[in-house]
mmCIF file of C-alpha atoms in Angstrom:
data_model
loop_
_atom_site.group_PDB
_atom_site.id
_atom_site.type_symbol
_atom_site.label_atom_id
_atom_site.label_comp_id
_atom_site.label_asym_id
_atom_site.label_seq_id
_atom_site.Cartn_x
_atom_site.Cartn_y
_atom_site.Cartn_z
ATOM 1 C CA MET A 198 -4.864 -15.618 -19.885
ATOM 2 C CA LYS A 199 -7.265 -13.930 -17.461
ATOM 3 C CA THR A 200 -5.434 -15.461 -14.462
ATOM 4 C CA LEU A 201 -2.105 -14.128 -15.765
ATOM 5 C CA THR A 202 -3.554 -10.613 -16.131
ATOM 6 C CA ILE A 203 -4.926 -10.720 -12.581
ATOM 7 C CA LEU A 204 -1.585 -11.967 -11.272
ATOM 8 C CA LYS A 205 0.345 -9.207 -13.101
ATOM 9 C CA THR A 206 -2.096 -6.562 -11.840
ATOM 10 C CA THR A 207 -1.806 -7.850 -8.264
ATOM 11 C CA ILE A 208 2.004 -7.794 -8.422
ATOM 12 C CA ALA A 209 1.949 -4.265 -9.870
ATOM 13 C CA VAL A 210 -0.400 -3.042 -7.099
ATOM 14 C CA LEU A 211 1.715 -4.662 -4.367
ATOM 15 C CA PHE A 212 4.881 -3.153 -5.860
ATOM 16 C CA PHE A 213 3.259 0.295 -5.984
ATOM 17 C CA GLN A 214 2.008 0.008 -2.393
ATOM 18 C CA GLN A 215 5.468 -1.065 -1.161
ATOM 19 C CA THR A 216 7.197 1.785 -3.034
ATOM 20 C CA PHE A 217 4.675 4.353 -1.794
ATOM 21 C CA SER A 218 4.916 3.027 1.772
ATOM 22 C CA GLN A 219 8.716 3.363 1.754
ATOM 23 C CA GLU A 220 8.535 6.913 0.364
ATOM 24 C CA THR A 221 5.982 7.886 3.015
ATOM 25 C CA LYS A 222 8.176 6.449 5.774
ATOM 26 C CA LYS A 223 11.142 8.476 4.510
ATOM 27 C CA GLU A 224 9.091 11.684 4.638
ATOM 28 C CA THR A 225 7.685 11.087 8.127
ATOM 29 C CA THR A 226 10.874 9.792 9.741
ATOM 30 C CA ALA A 227 11.919 12.014 12.639
ATOM 31 C CA PRO A 228 15.242 13.817 12.364
ATOM 32 C CA GLN A 229 18.297 12.535 14.165
ATOM 33 C CA TYR A 230 18.000 14.177 17.597
ATOM 34 C CA THR A 231 21.139 15.483 19.294
ATOM 35 C CA ILE A 232 21.803 17.797 22.212
ATOM 36 C CA GLU A 233 22.764 20.449 19.654
ATOM 37 C CA ASN A 234 19.459 20.427 17.772
ATOM 38 C CA CYS A 235 17.294 19.798 20.867
ATOM 39 C CA VAL A 236 18.368 23.097 22.466
ATOM 40 C CA ASN A 237 16.891 26.087 20.667
ATOM 41 C CA HIS A 238 17.809 29.600 21.806
ATOM 42 C CA PHE A 239 15.678 32.453 20.464
ATOM 43 C CA GLU A 240 17.423 34.584 17.846
ATOM 44 C CA ILE A 241 15.562 37.536 16.349
ATOM 45 C CA ASP A 242 17.316 37.177 12.979
ATOM 46 C CA LYS A 243 15.804 33.669 12.632
ATOM 47 C CA ALA A 244 12.268 34.911 13.372
ATOM 48 C CA THR A 245 9.657 35.265 10.626
ATOM 49 C CA LYS A 246 8.078 38.694 10.121
ATOM 50 C CA THR A 247 4.265 38.754 10.133
ATOM 51 C CA LYS A 248 1.762 41.553 9.451
ATOM 52 C CA ALA A 249 1.307 41.955 13.219
ATOM 53 C CA GLY A 250 4.901 41.461 14.444
ATOM 54 C CA TYR A 251 6.896 38.248 14.137
ATOM 55 C CA GLN A 252 6.965 34.586 15.139
ATOM 56 C CA TYR A 253 9.685 32.154 16.098
ATOM 57 C CA TRP A 254 9.332 28.358 15.965
ATOM 58 C CA PHE A 255 11.145 26.593 18.791
ATOM 59 C CA GLY A 256 9.792 23.277 17.489
ATOM 60 C CA ASP A 257 7.745 22.891 14.329
ATOM 61 C CA LYS A 258 6.015 19.891 12.761
ATOM 62 C CA ASN A 259 9.107 19.085 10.695
ATOM 63 C CA PHE A 260 11.203 18.637 13.836
ATOM 64 C CA THR A 261 8.885 17.363 16.546
ATOM 65 C CA GLN A 262 7.018 14.101 16.432
ATOM 66 C CA GLU A 263 3.721 15.439 17.709
ATOM 67 C CA ASN A 264 3.749 18.889 19.350
ATOM 68 C CA THR A 265 4.813 22.334 18.180
ATOM 69 C CA LEU A 266 6.070 25.332 20.138
ATOM 70 C CA LYS A 267 6.020 28.826 18.703
ATOM 71 C CA MET A 268 6.587 32.278 20.195
ATOM 72 C CA SER A 269 4.545 35.133 18.743
ATOM 73 C CA ILE A 270 5.217 38.827 19.258
ATOM 74 C CA VAL A 271 2.299 41.069 18.349
ATOM 75 C CA GLU A 272 2.356 44.860 18.114
ATOM 76 C CA PRO A 273 -0.121 46.941 20.187
ATOM 77 C CA GLY A 274 -3.721 46.773 18.949
ATOM 78 C CA LYS A 275 -3.040 43.959 16.461
ATOM 79 C CA SER A 276 -3.724 40.246 16.193
ATOM 80 C CA THR A 277 -2.019 37.589 14.097
ATOM 81 C CA HIS A 278 -5.315 36.622 12.423
ATOM 82 C CA ALA A 279 -9.079 36.746 12.876
ATOM 83 C CA PRO A 280 -10.829 34.271 15.203
ATOM 84 C CA HIS A 281 -10.827 30.792 13.686
ATOM 85 C CA HIS A 282 -11.096 27.120 14.598
ATOM 86 C CA HIS A 283 -9.199 23.920 13.791
ATOM 87 C CA PRO A 284 -9.188 20.295 14.935
ATOM 88 C CA GLU A 285 -6.040 20.673 17.076
ATOM 89 C CA GLU A 286 -6.349 21.836 20.667
ATOM 90 C CA GLU A 287 -4.065 24.750 21.508
ATOM 91 C CA PHE A 288 -2.478 26.482 24.501
ATOM 92 C CA PHE A 289 -1.346 30.097 24.703
ATOM 93 C CA TYR A 290 0.999 31.200 27.468
ATOM 94 C CA ILE A 291 1.485 34.954 27.991
ATOM 95 C CA LEU A 292 5.091 35.989 28.601
ATOM 96 C CA GLU A 293 4.836 39.795 28.298
ATOM 97 C CA GLY A 294 2.124 42.362 27.613
ATOM 98 C CA THR A 295 -1.667 42.232 27.793
ATOM 99 C CA ALA A 296 -3.709 39.769 25.756
ATOM 100 C CA GLU A 297 -7.370 39.617 24.951
ATOM 101 C CA PHE A 298 -8.408 36.001 24.467
ATOM 102 C CA TYR A 299 -11.556 35.248 22.486
ATOM 103 C CA LEU A 300 -13.230 31.869 22.952
ATOM 104 C CA ASP A 301 -16.647 30.888 21.650
ATOM 105 C CA GLY A 302 -18.132 34.408 21.697
ATOM 106 C CA LYS A 303 -16.614 35.612 24.986
ATOM 107 C CA THR A 304 -13.382 37.448 25.833
ATOM 108 C CA LYS A 305 -11.004 37.578 28.778
ATOM 109 C CA THR A 306 -8.055 39.969 29.200
ATOM 110 C CA ALA A 307 -4.944 38.939 31.109
ATOM 111 C CA GLY A 308 -1.223 39.573 31.443
ATOM 112 C CA PRO A 309 2.011 37.644 31.989
ATOM 113 C CA ASN A 310 2.077 34.159 33.495
ATOM 114 C CA THR A 311 -1.442 33.381 32.290
ATOM 115 C CA SER A 312 -2.403 30.505 30.022
ATOM 116 C CA PHE A 313 -5.375 30.243 27.703
ATOM 117 C CA TYR A 314 -6.640 26.878 26.512
ATOM 118 C CA CYS A 315 -8.574 26.344 23.298
ATOM 119 C CA PRO A 316 -10.327 22.979 22.918
ATOM 120 C CA SER A 317 -10.588 21.287 19.541
ATOM 121 C CA ASN A 318 -12.808 23.003 16.946
ATOM 122 C CA MET A 319 -13.813 25.957 19.169
ATOM 123 C CA GLU A 320 -13.620 29.401 17.611
ATOM 124 C CA HIS A 321 -10.793 31.335 19.236
ATOM 125 C CA GLY A 322 -8.385 34.205 18.782
ATOM 126 C CA ILE A 323 -5.863 36.315 20.627
ATOM 127 C CA LYS A 324 -4.932 39.962 20.195
ATOM 128 C CA ASN A 325 -2.746 42.559 21.852
ATOM 129 C CA ALA A 326 -4.960 44.616 24.177
ATOM 130 C CA GLY A 327 -2.088 46.697 25.614
ATOM 131 C CA ASN A 328 0.214 49.517 24.553
ATOM 132 C CA THR A 329 3.418 47.420 24.449
ATOM 133 C CA ASP A 330 4.325 44.327 22.428
ATOM 134 C CA LEU A 331 2.484 41.144 23.399
ATOM 135 C CA LYS A 332 4.782 38.111 23.621
ATOM 136 C CA TYR A 333 3.256 34.657 24.033
ATOM 137 C CA LEU A 334 3.942 30.975 23.407
ATOM 138 C CA VAL A 335 1.667 28.757 21.320
ATOM 139 C CA ILE A 336 1.684 25.038 22.056
ATOM 140 C CA LYS A 337 -0.203 22.854 19.608
ATOM 141 C CA LYS A 338 -0.429 19.168 18.743
ATOM 142 C CA ASP A 339 0.408 18.417 15.126
ATOM 143 C CA LEU A 340 -2.295 16.158 13.720
ATOM 144 C CA ARG A 341 -0.447 14.751 10.710
#
């Protein structure tokens, strides 16, 4: 009787693991990529309003397999959030305006065609240090 119970329990566990594994694979399967959905042109009406301006995802974690690309527009004197840290490394690339980049207790101010790199788990932040909108790209690896 004990052997039968163990066998039934083992079969039930294996069945559960197989079912869960298949469900997980369905959720993490990449979308079908086509030329139409791999070209993403910025449209303001598809942007998300934030407290500091707005953001537009060119590629988010639901579409890409590993990296994300977002454009943020921040009003003068504002930032999207306070300095923070996370396990993902991150790049910022300034398109327009003047940015103040904070990294590990120090700041640097720069304009267009400048990149800022934030290594994993370092406290960082970015804010608009100018009198016009700040527009920048955020490139980040999605650690699923």
